[in-house]
Amino acid sequence: MILQALTAYYEQLLKQGKVEAPGWDSRFKVSYELRLGPDGQLLALNDLRQEVPKGKKTVIAPRELPVPHRVKRASGVAANFLCDNTSYLLGADEKGKPERSRQCFEACAALHHKVLDGVNSPAAKAILAFFDSWNPAAASTHPLLAEQWADLNNNANLVFGYESPDGAHWLATTDDAIRDAWQSAFDTSDADAEMARCLITGKEAGIARIHPAIKGVMGAQAAGAALVSFNAPAFCSYGHEQGANAPVSEYAAFAYTTALNLLLADRNCCQRIGDTTIVCWAENAAPAYSNAMLMFFCGGSEAHGVSESDLAAALKALSQGRPVSFLDDKLDPNQNFYVLGISPNAARLSVRFFLHSSFGQFAKNLQDHADRLSITRPAFDKRENLSVWALAQETVNQRSRDKNPSSSWWAICSGPSSPADLSRHPAQRRDPPHPGRTGSHPGPRRHPESLLSPQLPHRAQQGGIYREPERKQQCPLCSGASLLCAGDDPERRQPRHQRHHQRPVLQLGLCHPGNSLPHAGQAGSEASAEDEHPQRGAFQQTAHRTDGPAARDRLPGAAQPAGAGCL
């Protein structure tokens, strides 16, 4: 379902002319141009990098250009067409392995001859002449390369360019004859691949052995990570290898990875919460849906010129099934919408959640959540709405090395009720020390789920923390061994009882393990205890472990029979 939705999104972008056709990567970072003359000689090394704002400063970054589809490299030699690093285009690098650099250059030359042989284009002939005449051993000392050699070997990508005798110049990736030759080669590249029925398109086609990498996930490898991979025998079945275990065609693999990489590169479609990177998109590929949903999630509407009141009005209208105009577009509540959460896992990606529903249903779940959070706020809180992002940030323990918020926040989007884990974190983290206590142990806490929903069942059924009534009484199960389990006298309160009576209701009345149940001579006090603690009924026969004579000495009355009341 995930790959099908991403492939459909890519096809929508392709119809709108927003992405390149299969066989091309629409956004690839390129740093330098190798400009060639008609005879294949290197004429110039042009810096394609540009200044881009990054926070409050400006940095120099590579330029994003459309280039031929990139191969995914593992450990072997695999060349790319027209655009690659110095090892493949120049046959030299600073890695200290000249023999491997020579193999890379030879592989790249063979690829270009395979694609461009017979192409009637001056640029194509210049590229082939370059590979036939270039001396890799002299690359580092070439007068046009020596000054920039260190930058060229700093993970820089190079692309071929051409300059005609009349001074006109262009990149080889824009030459029509070269593009046609590459497209023809790419379309027939899967002829030798294993044929099977694609799980995404349902068509018989060549199967992608290795899927392209996904880049842009926070915490993942810089070179990219795999969403689908089979690189160990434990992942394979029936003797299949790599992608044959889950057959996906070359086209579908290219389509879904291109779509996901575009979403990850667009800040209006991507947001990070904790270790999870979230992307969202509409089936019709209209950007207004993603912009609106991230505003509903995280706020920040002022940056787009939308006030909080207008954002709240739009959310309410969509939740009621009414279309609204938003960011110069019309939002249809019936539009299919997707939310995908992925996180890094070494060289792979883990899917944390995948939600699919109508845009109006997502809006209704968020509106219901906002209604449950509606409270009277203090005067200093000027926020009109509390976003999901702000709520998730409150689950971060600032004293912990791990600053990731609770991962259960996304359950709000799939509603109808709020996740207990999300409400428990801030309630536990923000508890002040109990009055009269000098230690770090917190005092009795209010029930955390009540912070989010007043309509939840009894707190005992929710696994909440039960607090004894605030009145002085002798604990019936302690048989007088301890003083008070609850009350307002801090000097007489016992720490161990304090801990036990803050446990869930299933442990009501159970005192510290050194005590046993009262013996038969205390039936009167047990009966009164049942009246005082009606929740205790099912636990009348529950006993504590007795450890040695010290525990028995604390019991009043006759000795208990051997083995009685013991677990």
Coordinates of C-alpha atoms in Angstrom, one line a residue, residues 58-567:
T58 CA 24.7 32.0 3.9
V59 CA 26.6 28.9 2.8
I60 CA 28.0 27.6 -0.5
A61 CA 26.1 24.5 -1.6
P62 CA 26.0 22.4 -4.8
R63 CA 23.5 23.2 -7.4
E64 CA 20.5 20.8 -7.9
L65 CA 20.3 19.7 -11.5
P66 CA 18.4 16.9 -13.4
V67 CA 20.8 14.2 -14.3
P68 CA 20.5 10.6 -15.7
H69 CA 19.2 8.1 -13.2
R70 CA 21.8 7.1 -10.6
V71 CA 22.8 3.5 -9.9
K72 CA 22.9 2.3 -6.3
R73 CA 26.4 1.2 -5.4
A74 CA 27.1 -1.5 -2.9
S75 CA 30.8 -2.6 -2.9
G76 CA 31.4 -3.1 -6.6
V77 CA 32.2 -0.8 -9.5
A78 CA 29.1 0.8 -11.0
A79 CA 29.4 3.9 -13.2
N80 CA 26.8 6.7 -13.8
F81 CA 26.1 8.4 -17.1
L82 CA 27.3 12.0 -17.6
C83 CA 27.6 12.9 -13.9
D84 CA 29.8 11.2 -11.3
N85 CA 32.7 11.7 -9.0
T86 CA 36.4 12.1 -9.8
S87 CA 37.1 8.3 -9.5
Y88 CA 34.8 7.6 -12.5
L89 CA 35.1 10.7 -14.7
L90 CA 38.8 11.5 -14.1
G91 CA 40.2 8.1 -13.0
A92 CA 41.9 9.6 -9.9
D93 CA 41.1 10.4 -6.3
E94 CA 42.7 10.7 -2.9
K95 CA 41.6 7.3 -1.5
G96 CA 45.0 5.7 -2.0
K97 CA 43.7 2.9 -4.4
P98 CA 44.9 3.8 -7.9
E99 CA 44.1 0.4 -9.3
R100 CA 40.4 0.7 -8.3
S101 CA 40.3 4.3 -9.6
R102 CA 41.5 3.0 -13.0
Q103 CA 38.8 0.3 -13.0
C104 CA 36.2 3.0 -12.2
F105 CA 37.4 5.1 -15.1
E106 CA 37.3 2.2 -17.5
A107 CA 33.8 1.2 -16.4
C108 CA 32.6 4.8 -17.0
A109 CA 34.2 4.9 -20.4
A110 CA 32.6 1.6 -21.4
L111 CA 29.2 2.9 -20.3
H112 CA 29.5 6.1 -22.4
H113 CA 30.6 4.2 -25.4
K114 CA 27.7 1.9 -25.1
V115 CA 25.2 4.7 -24.9
L116 CA 26.8 7.3 -27.2
D117 CA 28.4 5.3 -30.0
G118 CA 26.7 6.3 -33.3
V119 CA 25.0 9.4 -31.8
N120 CA 25.2 12.3 -34.2
S121 CA 25.9 15.1 -31.7
P122 CA 29.1 17.2 -31.3
A123 CA 28.7 17.0 -27.5
A124 CA 28.5 13.2 -27.6
K125 CA 31.6 12.9 -29.9
A126 CA 33.5 15.3 -27.5
I127 CA 32.7 13.1 -24.5
L128 CA 33.8 9.9 -26.2
A129 CA 37.0 11.7 -27.4
F130 CA 37.7 12.7 -23.8
F131 CA 37.5 9.2 -22.5
D132 CA 39.8 8.0 -25.3
S133 CA 42.5 10.6 -24.7
W134 CA 42.4 11.4 -21.0
N135 CA 45.4 10.3 -18.9
P136 CA 44.2 9.6 -15.3
A137 CA 47.7 9.6 -13.9
A138 CA 48.1 13.3 -14.7
A139 CA 44.7 14.3 -13.3
S140 CA 45.9 15.7 -10.0
T141 CA 48.6 17.9 -11.7
H142 CA 46.5 19.1 -14.6
P143 CA 46.7 23.0 -14.7
L144 CA 42.9 23.4 -14.6
L145 CA 42.4 20.9 -11.8
A146 CA 45.3 21.2 -9.5
E147 CA 44.1 24.3 -7.6
Q148 CA 40.6 22.8 -6.9
W149 CA 41.8 19.2 -6.5
A150 CA 41.1 19.1 -2.8
D151 CA 37.5 20.3 -3.3
L152 CA 37.0 17.9 -6.2
N153 CA 37.8 15.0 -3.9
N154 CA 35.5 16.2 -1.1
N155 CA 32.4 14.2 -2.2
A156 CA 31.9 16.5 -5.2
N157 CA 29.9 15.5 -8.2
L158 CA 31.0 16.5 -11.7
V159 CA 29.0 16.8 -14.9
F160 CA 30.1 17.1 -18.5
G161 CA 29.6 20.3 -20.5
Y162 CA 30.3 21.2 -24.1
E163 CA 31.5 24.4 -25.8
S164 CA 31.1 24.8 -29.6
P165 CA 33.6 26.6 -31.8
D166 CA 31.4 29.7 -31.9
G167 CA 31.5 30.0 -28.1
A168 CA 28.1 28.6 -27.3
H169 CA 28.1 26.2 -24.4
W170 CA 25.6 23.9 -22.6
L171 CA 25.5 21.0 -20.2
A172 CA 25.6 17.5 -21.8
T173 CA 22.4 16.7 -19.7
T174 CA 20.5 19.2 -21.8
D175 CA 21.6 18.0 -25.2
D176 CA 18.6 16.6 -27.1
A177 CA 20.5 13.9 -28.9
I178 CA 22.3 12.7 -25.8
R179 CA 19.0 12.7 -23.8
D180 CA 17.3 10.6 -26.5
A181 CA 20.2 8.1 -26.5
W182 CA 20.1 7.7 -22.7
Q183 CA 16.3 7.3 -22.6
S184 CA 16.5 4.6 -25.2
A185 CA 19.3 2.8 -23.3
F186 CA 17.4 3.1 -20.0
D187 CA 14.1 1.8 -21.4
T188 CA 15.9 -1.4 -22.6
S189 CA 18.2 -1.8 -19.6
D190 CA 15.9 -4.3 -17.9
A191 CA 15.8 -6.6 -20.9
D192 CA 18.4 -8.8 -19.2
A193 CA 16.7 -8.5 -15.8
E194 CA 14.7 -11.3 -14.2
M195 CA 11.1 -11.0 -15.5
A196 CA 8.2 -11.3 -13.0
R197 CA 4.8 -9.7 -12.2
C198 CA 5.4 -6.4 -10.4
L199 CA 3.6 -6.2 -7.0
I200 CA 2.9 -2.5 -7.5
T201 CA 1.8 -2.2 -11.1
G202 CA 0.6 -5.7 -11.7
K203 CA 2.5 -5.9 -15.0
E204 CA 5.1 -8.3 -16.3
A205 CA 8.4 -6.4 -16.3
G206 CA 12.1 -6.6 -15.4
I207 CA 12.5 -6.7 -11.6
A208 CA 14.7 -4.2 -9.8
R209 CA 17.5 -6.2 -8.0
I210 CA 18.4 -3.3 -5.8
H211 CA 16.1 -0.3 -5.1
P212 CA 17.4 3.2 -5.2
A213 CA 18.4 4.9 -1.9
I214 CA 16.1 7.2 0.1
K215 CA 17.8 10.4 1.3
G216 CA 16.7 13.0 3.7
V217 CA 15.6 10.9 6.7
M218 CA 17.1 12.4 9.9
G219 CA 19.6 10.1 11.5
A220 CA 20.0 7.8 8.5
Q221 CA 23.2 7.4 6.5
A222 CA 24.2 10.4 4.4
A223 CA 24.5 8.2 1.3
G224 CA 20.9 7.1 1.8
A225 CA 19.0 4.2 3.2
A226 CA 16.8 1.4 1.8
L227 CA 13.1 1.1 2.3
V228 CA 13.1 -2.3 0.6
S229 CA 16.2 -4.5 0.7
F230 CA 17.2 -8.1 1.0
N231 CA 21.0 -8.2 1.6
A232 CA 21.3 -11.2 3.9
P233 CA 20.3 -14.9 3.6
A234 CA 17.9 -14.6 6.5
F235 CA 15.8 -12.2 4.5
C236 CA 15.5 -14.4 1.4
S237 CA 13.0 -17.2 0.6
Y238 CA 12.9 -20.1 -1.8
G239 CA 16.3 -19.4 -3.2
H240 CA 15.5 -15.9 -4.4
E241 CA 18.1 -13.2 -4.2
Q242 CA 17.8 -9.5 -3.5
G243 CA 14.7 -7.9 -5.1
A244 CA 13.4 -11.1 -6.5
N245 CA 12.0 -11.9 -3.0
A246 CA 9.4 -9.1 -3.4
P247 CA 9.3 -8.4 -7.2
V248 CA 9.1 -4.7 -7.9
S249 CA 9.7 -3.5 -11.5
E250 CA 12.5 -1.1 -12.4
Y251 CA 9.8 1.5 -13.2
A252 CA 8.0 1.2 -9.9
A253 CA 11.2 1.2 -7.9
F254 CA 12.2 4.4 -9.6
A255 CA 8.8 5.9 -9.2
Y256 CA 8.3 5.4 -5.5
T257 CA 11.8 6.3 -4.5
T258 CA 11.7 9.5 -6.6
A259 CA 8.4 10.5 -5.0
L260 CA 9.6 9.8 -1.5
N261 CA 12.9 11.7 -2.0
L262 CA 10.9 14.7 -3.4
L263 CA 8.7 14.7 -0.3
L264 CA 11.6 14.5 2.1
A265 CA 13.3 17.4 0.3
D266 CA 10.2 19.6 0.5
R267 CA 10.0 21.2 4.0
N268 CA 6.3 21.9 3.3
C269 CA 5.6 18.2 3.2
C270 CA 8.1 16.9 5.8
Q271 CA 8.4 17.3 9.5
R272 CA 10.5 15.6 12.2
I273 CA 9.1 14.7 15.6
G274 CA 11.6 12.8 17.8
D275 CA 13.4 10.2 15.7
T276 CA 10.5 9.9 13.3
T277 CA 10.5 11.8 10.0
I278 CA 6.9 12.4 8.8
V279 CA 5.9 13.1 5.2
C280 CA 2.3 13.7 4.0
W281 CA 0.7 14.1 0.6
A282 CA -2.6 14.2 -1.2
E283 CA -3.5 11.8 -3.9
N284 CA -3.9 14.7 -6.4
A285 CA -0.4 16.0 -5.5
A286 CA -1.7 19.5 -4.6
P287 CA 0.7 21.1 -2.2
A288 CA -2.0 23.0 -0.3
Y289 CA -3.1 19.8 1.4
S290 CA 0.3 19.0 2.8
N291 CA 0.9 22.7 3.9
A292 CA -2.4 22.7 5.7
M293 CA -1.9 19.4 7.4
L294 CA 1.5 20.3 8.8
M295 CA 0.1 23.6 10.1
F296 CA -2.6 21.6 11.9
F297 CA 0.1 19.3 13.3
C298 CA 2.8 21.8 14.2
G299 CA 1.4 25.3 14.0
G300 CA 3.6 28.0 12.4
S301 CA 0.8 29.3 10.2
E302 CA 2.0 32.9 10.7
A303 CA 5.0 32.1 8.4
H304 CA 2.5 31.5 5.6
G305 CA 0.4 34.5 6.3
V306 CA -2.4 32.6 8.0
S307 CA -3.7 33.6 11.4
E308 CA -4.4 31.0 14.1
S309 CA -8.1 31.9 14.0
D310 CA -8.3 31.3 10.3
L311 CA -6.4 28.0 10.7
A312 CA -8.8 26.9 13.4
A313 CA -11.8 27.9 11.2
A314 CA -10.5 25.9 8.3
L315 CA -9.9 22.9 10.5
K316 CA -13.4 23.1 11.9
A317 CA -15.0 23.5 8.4
L318 CA -13.1 20.5 7.0
S319 CA -14.0 18.4 10.0
Q320 CA -17.7 19.1 9.2
G321 CA -17.2 18.0 5.6
R322 CA -17.3 21.5 4.1
P323 CA -14.6 22.5 1.5
V324 CA -12.6 25.6 2.2
S325 CA -10.3 27.9 0.3
F326 CA -6.8 27.8 1.8
L327 CA -3.5 29.2 0.4
D328 CA -5.0 30.1 -3.0
D329 CA -6.4 26.6 -3.4
K330 CA -9.6 24.8 -2.5
L331 CA -9.3 21.9 0.0
D332 CA -11.7 19.1 -0.6
P333 CA -12.5 17.0 2.5
N334 CA -13.1 13.9 0.4
Q335 CA -9.5 14.0 -1.1
N336 CA -7.5 10.9 -0.2
F337 CA -4.6 11.8 2.1
Y338 CA -1.6 9.9 3.4
V339 CA 0.7 10.3 6.4
L340 CA 3.9 8.2 6.5
G341 CA 6.3 8.1 9.5
I342 CA 9.8 6.5 9.0
S343 CA 12.8 6.3 11.2
P344 CA 16.5 5.3 10.6
N345 CA 17.6 1.7 11.2
A346 CA 21.3 1.4 10.3
A347 CA 21.3 1.1 6.5
R348 CA 17.6 0.7 6.3
L349 CA 14.4 2.6 7.1
S350 CA 11.7 1.4 9.5
V351 CA 8.1 2.3 8.9
R352 CA 6.7 3.7 12.2
F353 CA 3.2 4.2 10.9
F354 CA 1.2 4.7 7.7
L355 CA -2.2 6.4 7.8
H356 CA -4.6 6.7 4.9
S357 CA -8.0 8.3 5.0
S358 CA -9.9 11.3 3.6
F359 CA -8.5 14.7 4.3
G360 CA -11.8 15.5 6.1
Q361 CA -11.5 12.5 8.4
F362 CA -7.9 13.6 9.4
A363 CA -9.3 17.0 10.1
K364 CA -12.2 15.6 12.2
N365 CA -9.8 13.6 14.3
L366 CA -7.6 16.6 15.0
Q367 CA -10.7 18.7 15.7
D368 CA -12.0 16.2 18.2
H369 CA -8.6 16.2 19.9
A370 CA -8.6 20.0 20.0
D371 CA -12.1 19.9 21.6
R372 CA -10.9 17.4 24.3
L373 CA -8.0 19.8 25.1
S374 CA -10.3 22.8 25.5
I375 CA -9.7 24.3 28.9
T376 CA -9.7 27.7 30.6
R377 CA -6.1 29.0 30.1
P378 CA -4.1 31.4 32.2
A379 CA -3.8 35.0 31.2
F380 CA -0.1 34.6 30.1
D381 CA -0.9 31.9 27.6
K382 CA -1.7 33.8 24.4
R383 CA -2.0 30.7 22.1
E384 CA -5.4 30.2 20.6
N385 CA -4.7 26.5 19.8
L386 CA -2.3 23.9 21.2
S387 CA -0.7 22.0 18.3
V388 CA 0.1 18.3 18.3
W389 CA 3.8 19.3 18.0
A390 CA 3.6 21.5 21.1
L391 CA 1.9 18.7 23.0
A392 CA 4.5 16.1 21.9
Q393 CA 7.3 18.4 23.0
E394 CA 5.9 18.4 26.5
T395 CA 6.7 14.7 26.8
V396 CA 10.4 15.3 26.5
N397 CA 12.4 14.8 29.6
Q398 CA 14.8 17.7 29.6
R399 CA 17.0 16.0 32.1
S400 CA 17.5 12.9 29.9
R401 CA 20.1 12.5 27.2
D402 CA 17.3 11.3 24.9
K403 CA 15.3 14.4 23.9
N404 CA 12.8 12.5 21.7
P405 CA 9.1 13.1 22.5
S406 CA 6.7 10.2 23.0
S407 CA 6.1 8.3 19.8
S408 CA 2.4 7.7 20.5
W409 CA 1.3 11.2 19.5
W410 CA 0.4 10.0 16.0
A411 CA -2.5 8.0 17.4
I412 CA -4.3 11.3 17.7
C413 CA -4.6 11.5 14.0
S414 CA -6.2 8.1 13.8
G415 CA -8.5 8.9 16.9
P416 CA -10.9 8.8 18.4
S417 CA -9.3 8.7 21.8
S418 CA -5.9 10.1 22.9
P419 CA -3.1 7.6 23.6
A420 CA -2.5 6.9 27.2
D421 CA 1.3 7.0 26.7
L422 CA 1.2 10.6 25.4
S423 CA -0.7 11.8 28.5
R424 CA 1.3 9.8 31.0
H425 CA 4.7 11.3 30.1
P426 CA 4.0 15.0 30.9
A427 CA 2.0 14.1 33.9
Q428 CA 4.8 12.0 35.4
R429 CA 7.6 14.4 34.4
R430 CA 6.0 17.5 35.8
D431 CA 4.9 16.2 39.2
P432 CA 6.4 18.4 42.0
P433 CA 7.9 16.8 45.1
H434 CA 5.3 15.9 47.7
P435 CA 4.9 18.5 50.6
G436 CA 6.8 17.5 53.6
R437 CA 9.2 15.2 51.7
T438 CA 12.9 16.2 51.2
G439 CA 13.7 13.3 48.9
S440 CA 13.2 13.0 45.2
H441 CA 10.3 10.6 45.3
P442 CA 7.1 12.2 44.0
G443 CA 4.0 12.4 46.0
P444 CA 0.5 11.1 45.0
R445 CA -0.4 12.2 41.5
R446 CA -3.6 13.1 39.8
H447 CA -4.9 10.8 37.2
P448 CA -3.0 11.6 34.0
E449 CA -5.7 10.5 31.5
S450 CA -8.1 13.1 32.9
L451 CA -5.8 15.8 31.5
L452 CA -6.9 14.9 27.9
S453 CA -10.4 13.4 28.1
P454 CA -13.0 13.9 30.8
Q455 CA -15.1 11.1 29.3
L456 CA -12.7 8.3 30.0
P457 CA -14.0 5.3 32.2
H458 CA -13.1 5.0 35.8
R459 CA -9.4 5.6 36.3
A460 CA -8.9 2.2 37.9
Q461 CA -10.0 0.6 34.6
Q462 CA -7.5 2.7 32.7
G463 CA -4.5 1.4 34.7
G464 CA -4.2 4.8 36.3
I465 CA -2.7 5.7 39.7
Y466 CA -5.1 5.3 42.5
R467 CA -5.0 7.7 45.4
E468 CA -6.4 6.7 48.8
P469 CA -9.0 9.0 50.4
E470 CA -7.5 11.9 52.4
R471 CA -8.5 10.7 55.8
K472 CA -6.7 9.2 58.8
Q473 CA -7.3 5.5 59.3
Q474 CA -5.4 2.4 60.3
C475 CA -4.5 0.3 57.4
P476 CA -6.5 -3.0 57.9
L477 CA -4.1 -5.1 55.9
C478 CA -1.1 -4.0 57.9
S479 CA -2.7 -5.3 61.1
G480 CA -1.4 -2.3 63.0
A481 CA 2.1 -3.0 61.9
S482 CA 2.2 0.5 60.3
L483 CA 0.6 3.7 61.2
L484 CA -1.2 5.5 58.4
C485 CA -1.4 4.8 54.7
A486 CA -3.0 8.1 53.9
G487 CA -3.6 11.3 55.7
D488 CA -2.3 14.8 56.1
D489 CA 0.3 14.2 58.7
P490 CA 3.7 14.1 56.8
E491 CA 5.7 13.0 59.9
R492 CA 3.6 9.8 60.3
R493 CA 3.4 8.9 56.6
Q494 CA 5.4 5.9 55.8
P495 CA 7.4 6.1 52.5
R496 CA 6.9 2.5 51.6
H497 CA 3.1 2.8 52.1
Q498 CA 3.2 5.9 50.0
R499 CA 4.7 4.0 47.1
H500 CA 2.4 1.0 47.4
H501 CA -0.8 3.1 47.5
Q502 CA 0.3 5.0 44.4
R503 CA 0.4 1.8 42.4
P504 CA -2.5 0.8 40.0
V505 CA -5.8 -0.3 41.6
L506 CA -4.9 -4.0 41.2
Q507 CA -2.5 -3.6 44.1
L508 CA -4.8 -1.6 46.4
G509 CA -4.1 -2.2 50.0
L510 CA -1.0 -4.3 49.4
C511 CA 1.7 -3.2 51.8
H512 CA 5.4 -3.7 51.9
P513 CA 6.6 -7.3 51.4
G514 CA 7.6 -7.8 55.0
N515 CA 3.9 -8.1 56.2
S516 CA 1.4 -10.9 55.9
L517 CA -2.4 -10.9 56.0
P518 CA -4.1 -10.7 59.4
H519 CA -5.0 -14.0 60.9
A520 CA -8.5 -15.2 61.7
G521 CA -8.6 -13.4 65.0
Q522 CA -8.8 -10.2 63.2
A523 CA -12.0 -11.0 61.3
G524 CA -13.8 -7.9 62.7
S525 CA -11.2 -5.5 61.4
E526 CA -11.1 -7.3 58.1
A527 CA -14.9 -6.8 57.7
S528 CA -14.6 -3.2 58.5
A529 CA -11.8 -2.9 56.0
E530 CA -14.0 -4.4 53.3
D531 CA -16.5 -1.6 53.9
E532 CA -13.8 1.0 53.9
H533 CA -12.2 -0.4 50.7
P534 CA -14.9 -1.8 48.4
Q535 CA -12.3 -2.2 45.6
R536 CA -10.4 -4.7 47.7
G537 CA -13.0 -7.5 47.4
A538 CA -11.3 -9.6 44.9
F539 CA -8.1 -9.5 46.8
Q540 CA -9.2 -10.8 50.2
Q541 CA -7.2 -14.1 49.6
T542 CA -4.1 -12.3 48.3
A543 CA -1.1 -12.6 50.7
H544 CA 2.3 -11.2 50.9
R545 CA 5.5 -13.3 51.0
T546 CA 6.8 -13.7 54.5
D547 CA 10.5 -13.7 55.0
G548 CA 11.7 -15.3 58.2
P549 CA 10.7 -14.8 61.8
A550 CA 11.1 -11.1 61.8
A551 CA 8.0 -10.8 59.7
R552 CA 6.0 -13.1 62.0
D553 CA 7.0 -11.2 65.1
R554 CA 5.4 -8.1 63.8
L555 CA 1.9 -9.8 63.6
P556 CA -0.3 -9.4 66.7
G557 CA -2.1 -12.4 68.1
A558 CA -1.5 -16.1 67.6
A559 CA 1.0 -17.5 65.2
Q560 CA -0.1 -18.2 61.6
P561 CA -0.2 -21.9 60.5
A562 CA 2.7 -23.0 58.4
G563 CA 2.4 -22.1 54.8
A564 CA -0.8 -20.1 55.3
G565 CA -1.0 -16.8 53.5
C566 CA 2.2 -17.4 51.6
L567 CA 2.7 -17.2 47.9

